[in-house]
mmCIF file of C-alpha atoms in Angstrom:
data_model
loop_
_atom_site.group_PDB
_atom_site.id
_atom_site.type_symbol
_atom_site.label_atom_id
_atom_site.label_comp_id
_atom_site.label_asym_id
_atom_site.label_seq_id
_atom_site.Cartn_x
_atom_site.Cartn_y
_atom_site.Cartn_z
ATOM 1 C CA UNK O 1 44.954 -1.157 1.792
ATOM 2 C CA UNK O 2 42.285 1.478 3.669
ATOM 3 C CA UNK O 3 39.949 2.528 0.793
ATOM 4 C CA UNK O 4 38.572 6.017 1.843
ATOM 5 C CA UNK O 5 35.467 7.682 0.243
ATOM 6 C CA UNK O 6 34.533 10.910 0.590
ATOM 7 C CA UNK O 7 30.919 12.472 0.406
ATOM 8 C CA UNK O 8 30.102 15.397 -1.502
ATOM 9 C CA UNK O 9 27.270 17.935 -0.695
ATOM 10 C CA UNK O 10 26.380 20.444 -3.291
ATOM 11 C CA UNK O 11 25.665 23.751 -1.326
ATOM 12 C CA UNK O 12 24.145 25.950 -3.909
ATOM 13 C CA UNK O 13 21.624 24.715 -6.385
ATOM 14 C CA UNK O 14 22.874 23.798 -10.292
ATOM 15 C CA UNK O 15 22.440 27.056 -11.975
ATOM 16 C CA UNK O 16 20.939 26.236 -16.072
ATOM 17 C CA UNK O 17 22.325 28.385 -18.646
ATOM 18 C CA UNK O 18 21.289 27.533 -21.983
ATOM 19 C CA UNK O 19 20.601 23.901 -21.080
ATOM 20 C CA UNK O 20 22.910 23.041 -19.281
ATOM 21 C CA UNK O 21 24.080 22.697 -15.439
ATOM 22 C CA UNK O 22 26.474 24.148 -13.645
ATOM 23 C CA UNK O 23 27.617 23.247 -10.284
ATOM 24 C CA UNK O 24 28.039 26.505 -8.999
ATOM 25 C CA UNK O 25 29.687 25.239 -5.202
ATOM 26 C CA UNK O 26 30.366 22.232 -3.701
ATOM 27 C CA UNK O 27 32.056 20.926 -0.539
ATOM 28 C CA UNK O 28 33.844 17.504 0.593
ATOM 29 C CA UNK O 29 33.084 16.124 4.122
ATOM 30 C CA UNK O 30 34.634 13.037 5.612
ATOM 31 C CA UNK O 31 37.360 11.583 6.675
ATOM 32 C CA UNK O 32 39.553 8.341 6.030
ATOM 33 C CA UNK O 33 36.483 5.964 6.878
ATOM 34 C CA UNK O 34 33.467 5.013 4.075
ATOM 35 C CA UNK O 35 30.650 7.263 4.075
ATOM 36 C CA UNK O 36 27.942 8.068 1.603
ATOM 37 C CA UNK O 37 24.946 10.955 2.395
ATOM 38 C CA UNK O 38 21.421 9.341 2.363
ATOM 39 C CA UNK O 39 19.109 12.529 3.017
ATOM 40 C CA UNK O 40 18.922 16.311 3.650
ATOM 41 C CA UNK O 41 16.976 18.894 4.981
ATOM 42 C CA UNK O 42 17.454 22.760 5.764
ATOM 43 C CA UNK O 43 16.124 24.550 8.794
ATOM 44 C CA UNK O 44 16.498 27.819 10.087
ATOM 45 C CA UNK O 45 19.389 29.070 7.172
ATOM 46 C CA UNK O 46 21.002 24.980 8.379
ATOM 47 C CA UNK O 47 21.510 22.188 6.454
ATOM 48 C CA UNK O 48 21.087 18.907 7.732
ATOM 49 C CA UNK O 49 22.785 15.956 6.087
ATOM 50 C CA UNK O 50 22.256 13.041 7.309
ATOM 51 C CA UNK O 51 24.223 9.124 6.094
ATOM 52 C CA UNK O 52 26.282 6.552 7.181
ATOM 53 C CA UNK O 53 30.117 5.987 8.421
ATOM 54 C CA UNK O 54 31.924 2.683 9.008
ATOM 55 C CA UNK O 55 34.235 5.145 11.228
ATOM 56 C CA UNK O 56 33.768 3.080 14.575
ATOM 57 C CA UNK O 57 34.393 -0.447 12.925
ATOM 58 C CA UNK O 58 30.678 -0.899 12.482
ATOM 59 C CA UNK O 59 27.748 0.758 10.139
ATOM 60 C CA UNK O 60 26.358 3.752 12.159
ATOM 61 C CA UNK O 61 24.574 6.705 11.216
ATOM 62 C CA UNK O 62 25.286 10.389 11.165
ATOM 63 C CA UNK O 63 23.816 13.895 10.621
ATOM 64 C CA UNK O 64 25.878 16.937 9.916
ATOM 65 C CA UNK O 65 25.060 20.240 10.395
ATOM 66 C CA UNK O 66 25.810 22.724 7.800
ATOM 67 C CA UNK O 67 25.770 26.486 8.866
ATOM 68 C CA UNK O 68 26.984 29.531 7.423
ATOM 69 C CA UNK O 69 29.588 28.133 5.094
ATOM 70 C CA UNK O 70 31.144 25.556 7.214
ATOM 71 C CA UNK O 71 30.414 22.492 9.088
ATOM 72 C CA UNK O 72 28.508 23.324 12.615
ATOM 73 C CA UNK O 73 28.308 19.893 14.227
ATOM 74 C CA UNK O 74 28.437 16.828 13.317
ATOM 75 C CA UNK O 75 27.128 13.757 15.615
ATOM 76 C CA UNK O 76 27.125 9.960 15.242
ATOM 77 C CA UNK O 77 24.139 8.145 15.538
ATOM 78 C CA UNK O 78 23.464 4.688 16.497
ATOM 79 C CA UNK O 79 25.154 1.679 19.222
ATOM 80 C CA UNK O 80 26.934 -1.580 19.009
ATOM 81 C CA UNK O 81 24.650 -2.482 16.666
ATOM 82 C CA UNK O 82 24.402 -1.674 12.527
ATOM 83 C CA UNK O 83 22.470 1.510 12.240
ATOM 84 C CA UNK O 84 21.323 3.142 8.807
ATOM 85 C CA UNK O 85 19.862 6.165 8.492
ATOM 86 C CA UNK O 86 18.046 6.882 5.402
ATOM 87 C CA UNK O 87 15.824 9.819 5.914
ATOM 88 C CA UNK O 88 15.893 13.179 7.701
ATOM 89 C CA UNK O 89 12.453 15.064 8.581
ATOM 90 C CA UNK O 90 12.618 18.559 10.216
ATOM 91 C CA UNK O 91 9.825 20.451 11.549
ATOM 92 C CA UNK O 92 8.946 24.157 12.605
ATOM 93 C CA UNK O 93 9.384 23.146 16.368
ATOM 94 C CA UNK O 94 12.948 22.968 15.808
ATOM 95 C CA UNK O 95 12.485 19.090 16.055
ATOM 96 C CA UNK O 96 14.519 16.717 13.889
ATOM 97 C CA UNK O 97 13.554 13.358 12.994
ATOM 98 C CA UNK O 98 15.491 10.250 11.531
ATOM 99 C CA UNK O 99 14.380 7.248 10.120
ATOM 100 C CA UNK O 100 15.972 4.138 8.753
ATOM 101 C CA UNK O 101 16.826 0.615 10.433
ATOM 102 C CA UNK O 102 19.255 -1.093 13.029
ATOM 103 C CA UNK O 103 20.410 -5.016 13.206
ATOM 104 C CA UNK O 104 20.398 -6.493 16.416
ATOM 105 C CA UNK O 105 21.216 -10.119 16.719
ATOM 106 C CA UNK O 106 20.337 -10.698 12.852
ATOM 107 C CA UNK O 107 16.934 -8.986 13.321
ATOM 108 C CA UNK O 108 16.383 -6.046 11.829
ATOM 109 C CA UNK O 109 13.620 -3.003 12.693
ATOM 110 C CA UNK O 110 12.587 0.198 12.273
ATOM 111 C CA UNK O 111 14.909 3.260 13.545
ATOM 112 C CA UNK O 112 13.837 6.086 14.830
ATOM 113 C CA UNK O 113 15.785 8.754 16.071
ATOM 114 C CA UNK O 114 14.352 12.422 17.461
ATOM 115 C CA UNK O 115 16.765 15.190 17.845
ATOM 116 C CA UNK O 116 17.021 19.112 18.338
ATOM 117 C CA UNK O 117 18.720 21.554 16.066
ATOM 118 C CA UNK O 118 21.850 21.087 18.169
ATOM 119 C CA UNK O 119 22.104 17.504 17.180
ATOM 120 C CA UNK O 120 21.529 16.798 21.029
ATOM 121 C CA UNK O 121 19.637 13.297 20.991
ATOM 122 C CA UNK O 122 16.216 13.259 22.790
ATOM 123 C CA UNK O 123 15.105 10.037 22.021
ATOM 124 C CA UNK O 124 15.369 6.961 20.535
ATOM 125 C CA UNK O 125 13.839 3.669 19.420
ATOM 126 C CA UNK O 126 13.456 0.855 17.717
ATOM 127 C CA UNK O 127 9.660 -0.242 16.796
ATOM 128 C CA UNK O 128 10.317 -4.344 17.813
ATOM 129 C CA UNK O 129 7.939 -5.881 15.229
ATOM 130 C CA UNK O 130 6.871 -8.979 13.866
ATOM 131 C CA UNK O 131 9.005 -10.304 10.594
ATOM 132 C CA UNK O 132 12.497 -7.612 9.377
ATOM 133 C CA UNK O 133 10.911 -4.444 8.823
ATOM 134 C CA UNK O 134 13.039 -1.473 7.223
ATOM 135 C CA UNK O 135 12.502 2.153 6.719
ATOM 136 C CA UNK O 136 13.812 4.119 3.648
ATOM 137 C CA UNK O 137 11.841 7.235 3.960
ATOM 138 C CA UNK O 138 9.426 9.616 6.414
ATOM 139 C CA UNK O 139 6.848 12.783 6.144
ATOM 140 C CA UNK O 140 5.796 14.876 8.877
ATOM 141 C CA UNK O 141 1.535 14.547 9.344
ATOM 142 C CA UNK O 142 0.658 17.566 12.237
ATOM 143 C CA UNK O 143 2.542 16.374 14.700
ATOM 144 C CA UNK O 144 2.759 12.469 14.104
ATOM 145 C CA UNK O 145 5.432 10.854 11.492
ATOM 146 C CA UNK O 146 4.551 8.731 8.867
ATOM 147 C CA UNK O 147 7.289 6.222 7.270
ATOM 148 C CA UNK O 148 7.533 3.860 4.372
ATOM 149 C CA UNK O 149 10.109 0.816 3.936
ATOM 150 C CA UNK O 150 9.451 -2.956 3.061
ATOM 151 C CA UNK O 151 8.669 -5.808 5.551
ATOM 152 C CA UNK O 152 10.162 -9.428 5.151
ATOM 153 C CA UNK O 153 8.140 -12.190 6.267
ATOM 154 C CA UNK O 154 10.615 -15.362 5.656
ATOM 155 C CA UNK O 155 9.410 -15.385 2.088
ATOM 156 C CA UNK O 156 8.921 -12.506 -0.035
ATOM 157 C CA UNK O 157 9.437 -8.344 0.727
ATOM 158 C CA UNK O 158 6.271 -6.595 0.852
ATOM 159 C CA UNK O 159 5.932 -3.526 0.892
ATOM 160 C CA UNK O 160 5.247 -1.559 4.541
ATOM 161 C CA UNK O 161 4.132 1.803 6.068
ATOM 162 C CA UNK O 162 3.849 3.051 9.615
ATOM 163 C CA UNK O 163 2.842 5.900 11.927
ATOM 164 C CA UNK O 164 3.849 6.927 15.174
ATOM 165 C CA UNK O 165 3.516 9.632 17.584
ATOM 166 C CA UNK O 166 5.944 12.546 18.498
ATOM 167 C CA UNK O 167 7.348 10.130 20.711
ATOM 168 C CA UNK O 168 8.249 7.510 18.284
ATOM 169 C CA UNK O 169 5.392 5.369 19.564
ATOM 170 C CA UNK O 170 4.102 3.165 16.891
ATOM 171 C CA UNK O 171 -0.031 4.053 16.351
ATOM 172 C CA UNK O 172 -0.138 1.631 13.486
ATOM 173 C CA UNK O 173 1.492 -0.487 10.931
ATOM 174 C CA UNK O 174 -0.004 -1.454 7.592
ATOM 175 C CA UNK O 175 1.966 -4.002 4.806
ATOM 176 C CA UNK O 176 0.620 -4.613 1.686
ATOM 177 C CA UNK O 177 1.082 -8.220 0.662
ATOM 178 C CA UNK O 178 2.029 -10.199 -2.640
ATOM 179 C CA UNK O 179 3.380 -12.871 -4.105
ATOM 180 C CA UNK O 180 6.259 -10.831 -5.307
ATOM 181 C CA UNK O 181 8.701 -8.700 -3.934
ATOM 182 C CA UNK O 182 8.465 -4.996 -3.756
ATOM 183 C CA UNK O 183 9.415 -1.911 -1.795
ATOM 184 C CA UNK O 184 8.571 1.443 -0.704
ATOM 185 C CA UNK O 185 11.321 4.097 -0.713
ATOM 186 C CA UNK O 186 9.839 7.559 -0.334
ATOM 187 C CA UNK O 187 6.497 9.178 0.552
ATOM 188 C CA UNK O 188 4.963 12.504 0.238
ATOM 189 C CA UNK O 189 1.346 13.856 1.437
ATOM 190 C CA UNK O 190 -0.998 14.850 -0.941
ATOM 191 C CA UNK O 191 -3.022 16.385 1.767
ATOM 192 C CA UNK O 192 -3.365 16.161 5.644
ATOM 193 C CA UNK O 193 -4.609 12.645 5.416
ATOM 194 C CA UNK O 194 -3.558 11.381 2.116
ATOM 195 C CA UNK O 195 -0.227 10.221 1.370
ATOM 196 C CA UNK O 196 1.391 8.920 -2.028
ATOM 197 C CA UNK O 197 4.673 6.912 -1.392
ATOM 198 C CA UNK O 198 6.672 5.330 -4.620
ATOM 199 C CA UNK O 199 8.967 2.244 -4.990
ATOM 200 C CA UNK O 200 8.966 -1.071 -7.069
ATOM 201 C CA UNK O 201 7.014 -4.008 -7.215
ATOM 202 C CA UNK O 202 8.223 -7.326 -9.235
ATOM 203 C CA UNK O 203 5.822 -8.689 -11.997
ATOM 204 C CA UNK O 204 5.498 -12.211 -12.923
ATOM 205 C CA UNK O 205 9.326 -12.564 -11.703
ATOM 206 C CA UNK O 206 10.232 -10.950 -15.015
ATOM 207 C CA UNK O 207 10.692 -7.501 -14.168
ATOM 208 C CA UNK O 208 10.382 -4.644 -11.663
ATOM 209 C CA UNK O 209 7.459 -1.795 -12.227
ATOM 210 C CA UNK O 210 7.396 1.327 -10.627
ATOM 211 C CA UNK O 211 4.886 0.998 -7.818
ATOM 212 C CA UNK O 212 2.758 3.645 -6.307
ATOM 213 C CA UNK O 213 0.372 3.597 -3.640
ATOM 214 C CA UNK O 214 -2.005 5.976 -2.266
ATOM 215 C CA UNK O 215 -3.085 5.585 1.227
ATOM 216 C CA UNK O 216 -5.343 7.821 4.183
ATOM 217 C CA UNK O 217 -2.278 8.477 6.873
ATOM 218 C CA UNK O 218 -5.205 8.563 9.967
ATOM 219 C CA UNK O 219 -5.669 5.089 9.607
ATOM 220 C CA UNK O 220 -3.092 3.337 7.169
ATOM 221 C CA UNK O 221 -5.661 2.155 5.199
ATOM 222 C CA UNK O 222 -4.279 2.051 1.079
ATOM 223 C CA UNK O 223 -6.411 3.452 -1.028
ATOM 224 C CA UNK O 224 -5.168 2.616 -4.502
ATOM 225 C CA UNK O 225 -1.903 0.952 -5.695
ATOM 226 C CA UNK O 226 -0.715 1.314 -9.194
ATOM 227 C CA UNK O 227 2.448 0.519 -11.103
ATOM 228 C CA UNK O 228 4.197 1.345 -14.165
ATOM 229 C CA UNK O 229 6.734 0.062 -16.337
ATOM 230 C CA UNK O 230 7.904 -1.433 -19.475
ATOM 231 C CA UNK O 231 10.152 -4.497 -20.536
ATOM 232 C CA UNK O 232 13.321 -3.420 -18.542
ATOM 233 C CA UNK O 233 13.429 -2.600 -14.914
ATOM 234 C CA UNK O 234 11.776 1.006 -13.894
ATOM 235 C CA UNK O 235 12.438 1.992 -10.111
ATOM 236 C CA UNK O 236 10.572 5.269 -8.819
ATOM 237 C CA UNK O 237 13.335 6.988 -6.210
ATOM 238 C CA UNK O 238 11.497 9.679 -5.259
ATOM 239 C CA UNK O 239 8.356 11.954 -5.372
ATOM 240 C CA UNK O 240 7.686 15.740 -5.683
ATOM 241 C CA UNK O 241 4.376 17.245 -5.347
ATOM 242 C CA UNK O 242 4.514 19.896 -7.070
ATOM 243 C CA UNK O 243 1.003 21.248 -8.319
ATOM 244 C CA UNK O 244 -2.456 21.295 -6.790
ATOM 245 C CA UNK O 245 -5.125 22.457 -9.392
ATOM 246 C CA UNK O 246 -8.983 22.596 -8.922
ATOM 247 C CA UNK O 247 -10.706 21.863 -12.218
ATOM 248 C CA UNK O 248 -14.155 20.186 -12.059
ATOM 249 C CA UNK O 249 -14.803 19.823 -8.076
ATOM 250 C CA UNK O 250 -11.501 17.110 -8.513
ATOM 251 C CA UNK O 251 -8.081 17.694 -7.179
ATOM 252 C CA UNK O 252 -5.921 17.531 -9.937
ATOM 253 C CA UNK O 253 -1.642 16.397 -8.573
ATOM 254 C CA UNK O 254 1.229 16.403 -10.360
ATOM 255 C CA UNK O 255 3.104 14.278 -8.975
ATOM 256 C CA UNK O 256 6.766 14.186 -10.676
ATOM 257 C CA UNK O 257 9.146 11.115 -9.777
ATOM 258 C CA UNK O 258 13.319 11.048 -10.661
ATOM 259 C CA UNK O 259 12.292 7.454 -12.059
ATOM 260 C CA UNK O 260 15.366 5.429 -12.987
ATOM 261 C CA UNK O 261 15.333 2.668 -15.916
ATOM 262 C CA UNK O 262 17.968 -0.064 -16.006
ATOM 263 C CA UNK O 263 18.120 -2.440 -19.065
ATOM 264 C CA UNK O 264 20.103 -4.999 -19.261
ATOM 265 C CA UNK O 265 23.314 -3.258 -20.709
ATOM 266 C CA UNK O 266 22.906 -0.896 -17.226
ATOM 267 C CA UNK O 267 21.809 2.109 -19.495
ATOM 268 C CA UNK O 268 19.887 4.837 -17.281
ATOM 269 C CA UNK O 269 16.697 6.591 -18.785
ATOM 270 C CA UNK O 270 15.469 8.948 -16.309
ATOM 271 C CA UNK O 271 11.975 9.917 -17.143
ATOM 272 C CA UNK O 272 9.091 11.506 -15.458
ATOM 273 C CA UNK O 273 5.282 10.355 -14.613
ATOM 274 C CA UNK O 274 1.610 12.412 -14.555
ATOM 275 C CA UNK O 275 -0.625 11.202 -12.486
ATOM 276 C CA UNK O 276 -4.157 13.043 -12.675
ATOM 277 C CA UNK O 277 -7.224 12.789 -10.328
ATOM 278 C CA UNK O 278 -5.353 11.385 -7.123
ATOM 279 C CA UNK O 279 -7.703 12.117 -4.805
#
């Protein structure tokens, strides 16, 4: 029996009247294959959807392009090989950049993809590292991109950051190494040299804590790490800056994640966290 799943992309913002949300437009895009979105962006009055199709036989990427109430374009993207594509960065030179990770002969890197606004594909390639090294998230820095993921080094998952140039080649790599597993799976800058990026980190083996780090994007260096977390699981899935404040010389963030909290019986908490004094 084919099983077919759709994916649904809201088009208008939920609209709150006393309390609650209203979906005030929606769309359905897809076809008889699986696909799920992973990321969007807008640019120029576009949206840009990007996620991943089993339509060819194999797990590929794709971005859509969303333009004046209908689909524009839509373009695969990816080989022979399993491609995800997890994140979607676009920038005022009409430059579109995808990140996530491609398996090649059970060996899996870093994707990167660089496109125009017309989905026309300008470059490709994946950074051939040491250990399997994934990206879930990138952020624009000038004109260099930044990216987040988690490394695997035959033991553990630790969690992993890397820069590159505007033409996808690597300037450095950084991991952050522990005993236990953990993962980074978005990032957001803070300023022009320091980034905050969120995930999980395991504790003891008991449980996961949300896990933050701050680190200076010129050189990869981490500059603080800090997690949070209670009894159950807590994952962070995503980070909005959405506050600067000068009080007392000292930058003052808010930094706001969509944190979700699994317990045992699967029940989801979403919550939010302050952080103060970043810089």
């Amino acid at each position: 029996m084919k099983i077919s799943h759709l994916l649904i992309l809201l088009l208008l913002p939920l609209v709150t009247i006393l309390g609650q949300s209203t979906v005030v437009d929606y769309t359905i895009i897809g076809n008889e294959s699986r696909e799920y979105a992973t990321d969007l962006d807008t640019l120029n009055k576009a949206i840009y959807l990007v996620g991943n199709t089993n339509e060819c036989g194999n797990n590929n990427g794709f971005i859509v392009k969303y333009k004046d109430d209908s689909i524009y374009q839509r373009t695969l993207v990816g080989d022979i090989n399993i491609d995800i594509i997890e994140s979607i960065e676009t920038t005022n030179s009409n430059t579109i950049f995808l990140g996530g990770y491609t398996n090649k002969n059970n060996d899996y890197d870093v994707y990167l993809a660089k496109l125009d606004t017309n989905l026309l594909l300008l470059d490709n390639k994946a950074l051939e590292l040491d250990n399997w090294n994934f990206c879930h998230d990138l952020a624009i820095q000038s004109s260099s991109i930044i990216g987040v993921g988690e490394t695997h080094n035959n033991t553990d998952y630790d969690a992993f950051m890397f820069k590159t140039d505007n033409n996808l080649d690597t300037i450095w790599t950084k991991s952050i190494a522990r005993e236990r597993d953990q993962k980074l799976t978005k990032v957001v800058a803070y300023n022009d040299s320091i980034f905050i990026a969120c995930g999980y980190t395991e504790i003891d083996g008991l449980a996961k804590d949300i896990l933050l780090v701050s680190f200076n994007a010129n050189t990869g260096d981490t500059l603080w790490t800090n997690h949070y977390g209670g009894v159950n699981d807590d994952f962070c899935s995503s980070l909005i800056k959405t506050n600067d404040i000068l009080a007392s010389n000292k930058s003052m963030l808010e930094m706001f994640g969509i944190l979700h909290a699994r317990t045992i019986h699967e029940i989801s908490t979403p919550f939010q966290v302050l952080l103060n004094n970043l810089s």
